[in-house]
Amino acid sequence: MPEFNYVGWLAKDVAAAIYGYSNAKIVAGPHVYGGMSMPVEMIVDEVIGGLTGKKSIAVPDSAIMGRDVNQAEVAHFMQNI
């Protein structure tokens, strides 16, 4: 499973691209420790949602960590993957 920390994953590339072209202070990107990973479908949903401001219906909110679980939504999701 790919790492969910796409911001941290891109931080080094972005810092390298702007280094020397700006007087701005470059701050290290976020880090995720402990091998945090998520299913590809959830990662794609989060990336597209972040870029477009729209959330896909492919992943029910209850399947996203930190939310209350709605068993009916999870069951429907699991039957359709």
PDB file of C-alpha atoms in Angstrom:
ATOM      1  CA  MET A   1       0.000   0.000   0.000  1.00  0.00           C
ATOM      2  CA  PRO A   2       1.343   3.440  -0.800  1.00  0.00           C
ATOM      3  CA  GLU A   3       2.016   5.986   1.888  1.00  0.00           C
ATOM      4  CA  PHE A   4      -0.822   8.426   2.584  1.00  0.00           C
ATOM      5  CA  ASN A   5       1.536  11.267   3.455  1.00  0.00           C
ATOM      6  CA  TYR A   6       1.582  12.744  -0.069  1.00  0.00           C
ATOM      7  CA  VAL A   7       2.490  16.213   1.234  1.00  0.00           C
ATOM      8  CA  GLY A   8       5.531  14.874   3.050  1.00  0.00           C
ATOM      9  CA  TRP A   9       6.374  12.706   0.060  1.00  0.00           C
ATOM     10  CA  LEU A  10       6.503  15.767  -2.215  1.00  0.00           C
ATOM     11  CA  ALA A  11       8.146  18.116   0.327  1.00  0.00           C
ATOM     12  CA  LYS A  12      11.742  17.251  -0.625  1.00  0.00           C
ATOM     13  CA  ASP A  13      11.026  17.602  -4.351  1.00  0.00           C
ATOM     14  CA  VAL A  14       9.353  20.983  -3.863  1.00  0.00           C
ATOM     15  CA  ALA A  15      12.146  22.243  -1.579  1.00  0.00           C
ATOM     16  CA  ALA A  16      14.777  21.120  -4.101  1.00  0.00           C
ATOM     17  CA  ALA A  17      12.931  22.860  -6.949  1.00  0.00           C
ATOM     18  CA  ILE A  18      12.720  26.239  -5.174  1.00  0.00           C
ATOM     19  CA  TYR A  19      16.109  26.153  -3.421  1.00  0.00           C
ATOM     20  CA  GLY A  20      18.261  29.039  -4.631  1.00  0.00           C
ATOM     21  CA  TYR A  21      15.402  30.785  -6.450  1.00  0.00           C
ATOM     22  CA  SER A  22      13.875  32.466  -3.414  1.00  0.00           C
ATOM     23  CA  ASN A  23      15.026  34.194  -0.245  1.00  0.00           C
ATOM     24  CA  ALA A  24      12.140  32.595   1.636  1.00  0.00           C
ATOM     25  CA  LYS A  25      12.963  30.202   4.447  1.00  0.00           C
ATOM     26  CA  ILE A  26      12.329  26.604   3.405  1.00  0.00           C
ATOM     27  CA  VAL A  27      10.678  24.664   6.225  1.00  0.00           C
ATOM     28  CA  ALA A  28      10.902  20.875   6.327  1.00  0.00           C
ATOM     29  CA  GLY A  29       7.752  19.065   5.226  1.00  0.00           C
ATOM     30  CA  PRO A  30       5.549  16.971   7.495  1.00  0.00           C
ATOM     31  CA  HIS A  31       6.674  13.517   8.511  1.00  0.00           C
ATOM     32  CA  VAL A  32       4.622  10.426   9.276  1.00  0.00           C
ATOM     33  CA  TYR A  33       6.268   7.891  11.524  1.00  0.00           C
ATOM     34  CA  GLY A  34       5.257   4.289  11.978  1.00  0.00           C
ATOM     35  CA  GLY A  35       4.480   3.372   8.369  1.00  0.00           C
ATOM     36  CA  MET A  36       1.054   4.960   8.088  1.00  0.00           C
ATOM     37  CA  SER A  37      -0.600   3.632   4.955  1.00  0.00           C
ATOM     38  CA  MET A  38      -4.095   3.486   3.521  1.00  0.00           C
ATOM     39  CA  PRO A  39      -5.881   1.715   0.646  1.00  0.00           C
ATOM     40  CA  VAL A  40      -5.266   3.224  -2.790  1.00  0.00           C
ATOM     41  CA  GLU A  41      -8.949   4.162  -3.187  1.00  0.00           C
ATOM     42  CA  MET A  42      -8.855   6.306  -0.060  1.00  0.00           C
ATOM     43  CA  ILE A  43      -5.602   7.987  -1.091  1.00  0.00           C
ATOM     44  CA  VAL A  44      -6.968   8.828  -4.547  1.00  0.00           C
ATOM     45  CA  ASP A  45     -10.180  10.167  -2.987  1.00  0.00           C
ATOM     46  CA  GLU A  46      -8.242  12.415  -0.598  1.00  0.00           C
ATOM     47  CA  VAL A  47      -5.869  13.714  -3.295  1.00  0.00           C
ATOM     48  CA  ILE A  48      -8.686  14.466  -5.760  1.00  0.00           C
ATOM     49  CA  GLY A  49     -10.741  16.042  -2.971  1.00  0.00           C
ATOM     50  CA  GLY A  50      -7.801  18.232  -1.991  1.00  0.00           C
ATOM     51  CA  LEU A  51      -7.205  19.354  -5.563  1.00  0.00           C
ATOM     52  CA  THR A  52     -10.818  19.913  -6.603  1.00  0.00           C
ATOM     53  CA  GLY A  53     -12.554  20.614  -3.306  1.00  0.00           C
ATOM     54  CA  LYS A  54     -15.016  17.806  -4.092  1.00  0.00           C
ATOM     55  CA  LYS A  55     -15.268  14.516  -2.271  1.00  0.00           C
ATOM     56  CA  SER A  56     -15.863  11.297  -4.154  1.00  0.00           C
ATOM     57  CA  ILE A  57     -18.668   8.999  -3.102  1.00  0.00           C
ATOM     58  CA  ALA A  58     -16.385   6.007  -3.690  1.00  0.00           C
ATOM     59  CA  VAL A  59     -15.308   5.984  -0.042  1.00  0.00           C
ATOM     60  CA  PRO A  60     -17.935   6.447   2.668  1.00  0.00           C
ATOM     61  CA  ASP A  61     -17.032   9.002   5.334  1.00  0.00           C
ATOM     62  CA  SER A  62     -17.304   6.294   7.970  1.00  0.00           C
ATOM     63  CA  ALA A  63     -14.383   4.449   6.357  1.00  0.00           C
ATOM     64  CA  ILE A  64     -12.057   7.398   6.892  1.00  0.00           C
ATOM     65  CA  MET A  65     -10.050   7.262  10.109  1.00  0.00           C
ATOM     66  CA  GLY A  66     -11.188   9.463  12.960  1.00  0.00           C
ATOM     67  CA  ARG A  67     -14.874   9.388  12.064  1.00  0.00           C
ATOM     68  CA  ASP A  68     -17.791   7.579  13.666  1.00  0.00           C
ATOM     69  CA  VAL A  69     -18.513   4.310  11.918  1.00  0.00           C
ATOM     70  CA  ASN A  70     -21.852   3.879  10.154  1.00  0.00           C
ATOM     71  CA  GLN A  71     -22.102   0.110   9.767  1.00  0.00           C
ATOM     72  CA  ALA A  72     -24.626   0.300   6.899  1.00  0.00           C
ATOM     73  CA  GLU A  73     -22.338   2.569   4.842  1.00  0.00           C
ATOM     74  CA  VAL A  74     -19.321   0.375   5.514  1.00  0.00           C
ATOM     75  CA  ALA A  75     -21.267  -2.779   4.569  1.00  0.00           C
ATOM     76  CA  HIS A  76     -22.466  -1.146   1.336  1.00  0.00           C
ATOM     77  CA  PHE A  77     -18.924  -0.002   0.533  1.00  0.00           C
ATOM     78  CA  MET A  78     -17.433  -3.434   1.229  1.00  0.00           C
ATOM     79  CA  GLN A  79     -20.006  -5.120  -1.031  1.00  0.00           C
ATOM     80  CA  ASN A  80     -19.166  -2.768  -3.899  1.00  0.00           C
ATOM     81  CA  ILE A  81     -15.369  -2.925  -3.975  1.00  0.00           C
TER      82      ILE A  81
END
